[in-house]
CSV table of C-alpha atoms in Angstrom, one decimal:
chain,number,residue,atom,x,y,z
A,384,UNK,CA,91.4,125.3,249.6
A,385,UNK,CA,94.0,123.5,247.4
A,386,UNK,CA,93.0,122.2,244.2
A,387,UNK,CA,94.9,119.8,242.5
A,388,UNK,CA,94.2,119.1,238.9
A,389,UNK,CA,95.4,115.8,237.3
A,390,UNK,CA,94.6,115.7,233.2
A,391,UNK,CA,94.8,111.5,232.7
A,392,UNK,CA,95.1,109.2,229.5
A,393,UNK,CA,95.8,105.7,231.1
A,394,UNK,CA,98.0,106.2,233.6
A,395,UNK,CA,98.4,103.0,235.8
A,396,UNK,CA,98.9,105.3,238.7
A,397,UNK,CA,96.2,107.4,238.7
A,398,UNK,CA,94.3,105.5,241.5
A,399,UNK,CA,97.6,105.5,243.5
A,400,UNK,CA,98.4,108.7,243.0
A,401,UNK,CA,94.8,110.1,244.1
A,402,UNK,CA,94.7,107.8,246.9
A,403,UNK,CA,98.4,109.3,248.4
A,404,UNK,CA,97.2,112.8,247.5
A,405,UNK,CA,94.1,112.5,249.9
A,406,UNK,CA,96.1,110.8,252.6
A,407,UNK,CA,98.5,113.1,252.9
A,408,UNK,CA,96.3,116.1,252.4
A,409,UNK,CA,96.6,119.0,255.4
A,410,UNK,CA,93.9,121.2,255.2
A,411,UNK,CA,90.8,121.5,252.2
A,412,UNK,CA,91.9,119.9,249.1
A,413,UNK,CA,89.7,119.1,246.1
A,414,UNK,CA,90.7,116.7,243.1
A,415,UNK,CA,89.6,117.0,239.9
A,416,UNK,CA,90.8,114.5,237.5
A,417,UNK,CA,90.3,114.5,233.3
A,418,UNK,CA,89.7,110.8,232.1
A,419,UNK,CA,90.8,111.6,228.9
A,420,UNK,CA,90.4,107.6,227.9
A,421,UNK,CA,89.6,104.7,230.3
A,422,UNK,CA,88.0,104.4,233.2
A,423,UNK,CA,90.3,104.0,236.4
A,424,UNK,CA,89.4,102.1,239.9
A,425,UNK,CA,87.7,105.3,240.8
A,426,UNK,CA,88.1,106.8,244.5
A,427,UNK,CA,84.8,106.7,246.1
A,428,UNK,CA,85.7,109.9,248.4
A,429,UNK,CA,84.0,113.3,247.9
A,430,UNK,CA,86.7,115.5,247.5
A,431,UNK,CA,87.7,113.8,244.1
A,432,UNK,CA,85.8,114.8,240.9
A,433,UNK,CA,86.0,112.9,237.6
A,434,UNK,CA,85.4,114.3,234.2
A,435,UNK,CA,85.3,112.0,231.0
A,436,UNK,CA,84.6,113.7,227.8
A,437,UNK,CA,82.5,112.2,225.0
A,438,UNK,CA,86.6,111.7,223.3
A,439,UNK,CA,89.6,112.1,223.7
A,440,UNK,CA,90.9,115.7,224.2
A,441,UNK,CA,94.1,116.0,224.8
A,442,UNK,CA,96.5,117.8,227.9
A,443,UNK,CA,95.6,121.4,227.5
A,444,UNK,CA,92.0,121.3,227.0
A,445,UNK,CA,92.0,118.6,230.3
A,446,UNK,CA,93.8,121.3,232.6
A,447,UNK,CA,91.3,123.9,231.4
A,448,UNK,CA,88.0,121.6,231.8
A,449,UNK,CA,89.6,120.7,235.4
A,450,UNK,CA,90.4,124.4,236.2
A,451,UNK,CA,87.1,125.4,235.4
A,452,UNK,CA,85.6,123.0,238.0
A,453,UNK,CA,88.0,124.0,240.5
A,454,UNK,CA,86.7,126.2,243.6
């Protein structure tokens, strides 16, 4: 299984850039996006796990949350 971790503080193209992931996607893949800030047009498919901490905290720590979560 593939798993792609995305830390995110308002990107405009998160939701594009999820969505494009998934359809090109060969195989198991599994998503796990850090919402370091606002809320994006979330993806409603399974495979794609957000986390939104209480604040901010920053890249590091939101590739290390993600990689936790990853299988």
């Amino acid at each position: 299984m593939l798993s792609v971790l995305i830390p995110n503080r308002n990107s405009p193209f998160l939701p594009n850039t999820v969505d494009d992931l998934l359809a090109k996607a060969v195989g198991e893949i599994e998503i796990i996006v850090n919402v370091d800030e606002e809320w994006p047009k979330l993806s409603k498919d399974p495979r794609v796990t957000y986390i939104h901490p209480n604040q901010p905290i920053g890249l590091r720590q939101g590739i290390n949350t993600c990689a936790k979560l990853a299988k």
